Coordinates of C-alpha atoms in Angstrom, one line a residue:
X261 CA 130.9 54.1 82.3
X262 CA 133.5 54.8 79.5
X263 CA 132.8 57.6 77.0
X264 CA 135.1 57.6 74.4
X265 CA 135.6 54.6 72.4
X266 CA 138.3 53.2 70.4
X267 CA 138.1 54.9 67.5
X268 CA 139.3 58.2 68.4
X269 CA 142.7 57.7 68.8
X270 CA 143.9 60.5 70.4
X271 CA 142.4 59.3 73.5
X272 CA 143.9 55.9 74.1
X273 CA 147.3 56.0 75.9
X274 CA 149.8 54.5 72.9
X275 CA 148.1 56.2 69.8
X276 CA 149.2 59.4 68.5
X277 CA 147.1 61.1 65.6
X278 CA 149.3 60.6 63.1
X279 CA 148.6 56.9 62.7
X280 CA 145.0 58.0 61.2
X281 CA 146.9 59.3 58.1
X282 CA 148.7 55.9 57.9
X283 CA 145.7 54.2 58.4
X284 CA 143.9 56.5 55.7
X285 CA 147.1 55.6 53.0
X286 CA 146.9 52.0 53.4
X287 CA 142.8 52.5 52.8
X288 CA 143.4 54.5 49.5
X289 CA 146.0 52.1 48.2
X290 CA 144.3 49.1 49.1
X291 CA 141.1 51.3 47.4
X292 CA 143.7 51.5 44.2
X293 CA 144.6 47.6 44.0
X294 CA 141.1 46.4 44.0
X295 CA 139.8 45.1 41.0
X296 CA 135.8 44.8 39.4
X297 CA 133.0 46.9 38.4
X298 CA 132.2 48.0 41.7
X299 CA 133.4 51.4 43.1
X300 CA 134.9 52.7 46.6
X301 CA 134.1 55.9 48.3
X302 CA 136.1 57.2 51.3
X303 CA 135.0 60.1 53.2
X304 CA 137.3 62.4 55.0
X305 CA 135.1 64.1 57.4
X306 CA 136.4 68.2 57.8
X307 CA 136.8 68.7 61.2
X308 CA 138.5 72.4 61.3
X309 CA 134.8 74.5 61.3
X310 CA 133.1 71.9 63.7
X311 CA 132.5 73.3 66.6
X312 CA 130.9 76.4 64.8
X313 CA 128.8 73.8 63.5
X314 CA 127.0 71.5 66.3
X315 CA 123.7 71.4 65.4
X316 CA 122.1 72.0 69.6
X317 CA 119.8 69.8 68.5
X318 CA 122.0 67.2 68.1
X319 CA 123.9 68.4 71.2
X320 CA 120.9 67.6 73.7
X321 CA 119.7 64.1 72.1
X322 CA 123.5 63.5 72.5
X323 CA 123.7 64.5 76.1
X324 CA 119.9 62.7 76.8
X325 CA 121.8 59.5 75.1
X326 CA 124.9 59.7 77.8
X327 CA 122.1 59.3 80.5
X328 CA 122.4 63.3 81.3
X329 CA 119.4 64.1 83.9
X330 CA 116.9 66.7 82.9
X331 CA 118.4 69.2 85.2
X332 CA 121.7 69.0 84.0
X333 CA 120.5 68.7 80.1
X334 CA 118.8 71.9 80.6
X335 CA 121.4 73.7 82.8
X336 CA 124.1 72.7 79.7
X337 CA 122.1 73.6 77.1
X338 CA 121.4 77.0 78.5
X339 CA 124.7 77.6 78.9
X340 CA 125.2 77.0 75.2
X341 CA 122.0 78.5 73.8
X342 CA 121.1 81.6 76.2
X343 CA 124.6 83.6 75.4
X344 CA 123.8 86.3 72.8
X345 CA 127.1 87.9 70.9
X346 CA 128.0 91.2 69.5
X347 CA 130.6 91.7 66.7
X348 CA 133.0 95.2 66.4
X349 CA 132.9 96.8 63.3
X350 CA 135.2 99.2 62.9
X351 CA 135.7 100.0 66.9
X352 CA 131.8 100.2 67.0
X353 CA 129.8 97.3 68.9
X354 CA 127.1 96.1 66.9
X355 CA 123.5 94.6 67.9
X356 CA 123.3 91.6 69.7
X357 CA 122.3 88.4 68.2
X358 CA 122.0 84.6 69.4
X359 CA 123.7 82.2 67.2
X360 CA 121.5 79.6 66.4
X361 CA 124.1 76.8 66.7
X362 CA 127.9 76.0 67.6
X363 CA 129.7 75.9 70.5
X364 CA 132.0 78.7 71.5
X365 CA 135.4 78.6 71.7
X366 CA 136.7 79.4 75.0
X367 CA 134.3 77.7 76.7
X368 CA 136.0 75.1 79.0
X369 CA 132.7 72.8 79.1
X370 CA 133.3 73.1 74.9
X371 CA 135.5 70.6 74.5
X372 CA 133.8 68.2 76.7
X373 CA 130.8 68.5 74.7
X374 CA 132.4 68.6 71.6
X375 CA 133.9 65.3 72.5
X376 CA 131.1 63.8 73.1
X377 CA 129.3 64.6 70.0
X378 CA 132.1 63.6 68.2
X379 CA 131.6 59.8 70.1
X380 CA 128.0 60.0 68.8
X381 CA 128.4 60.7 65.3
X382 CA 131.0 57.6 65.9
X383 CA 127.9 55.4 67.3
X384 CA 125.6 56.2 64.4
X385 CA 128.3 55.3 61.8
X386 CA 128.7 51.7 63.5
X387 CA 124.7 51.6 63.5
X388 CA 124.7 51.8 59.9
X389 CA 127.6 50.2 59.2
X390 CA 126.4 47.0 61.7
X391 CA 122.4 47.3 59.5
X392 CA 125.1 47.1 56.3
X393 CA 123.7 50.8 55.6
X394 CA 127.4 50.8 54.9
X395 CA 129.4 48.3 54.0
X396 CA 133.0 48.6 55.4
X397 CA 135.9 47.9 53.3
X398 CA 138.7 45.2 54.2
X399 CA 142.5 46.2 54.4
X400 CA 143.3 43.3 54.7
X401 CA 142.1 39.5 55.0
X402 CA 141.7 39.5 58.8
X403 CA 141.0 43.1 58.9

């Protein structure tokens, strides 16, 4: 079963990462060129804060949608949810506290699940975009 699909590009063997920001020039010119009343939007999703910000939610219905038993759902997201953290503040160690979403960094599962979320969020943009939710914009004639 593949996981990662073609539109994260630095996963397929002949893409490198900077081709997105030629890929994102070409959409804002061609954005530029096109005339009538109607308007363009392009969204530039921020990716820098993102695994601070996986919703666990989100984490197990993406898990339960990779076909994920139970057991292993549950074992994964106790390993994300159970940890609890401290902060030091000047050299003193503070109360404990659960974060109540994120991922850590560090973690070597992190990534993986980070990943996968990532594919997700990729899936529910084609949904919409395949229900004309959104309406994709042509580069070009063929494109």
């Amino acid at each position: 079963m593949k996981l990662i699909g073609p539109t994260q590009a630095n996963f397929i063997p002949g893409r490198l990462s900077i081709d997105n920001i030629v890929l994102v020039q070409e959409a804002v010119h061609s954005m530029r060129r096109k005339k009538g009343r109607k308007g363009w939007m392009l969204l530039k999703l921020d990716l820098e804060k993102a695994y601070d910000r996986i919703r666990w939610d989100f984490l197990q219905e993406t898990l339960v949608a990779n076909g994920l038993s139970e057991v292993w759902t549950h074992k994964i997201m106790a390993g994300v949810t159970d940890p609890s953290m401290s902060v030091l503040w000047n050299g003193e160690k503070t109360d404990s506290f659960v974060p109540a979403r994120g991922l850590r960094q560090g973690d070597p599962l992190s990534p993986y699940l980070f990943v996968l979320c990532l594919e997700r969020l990729c899936h529910l943009i084609e949904a919409s975009v395949g229900t004309w939710d959104w309406k994709p914009m042509a580069l070009s004639c063929g494109g």
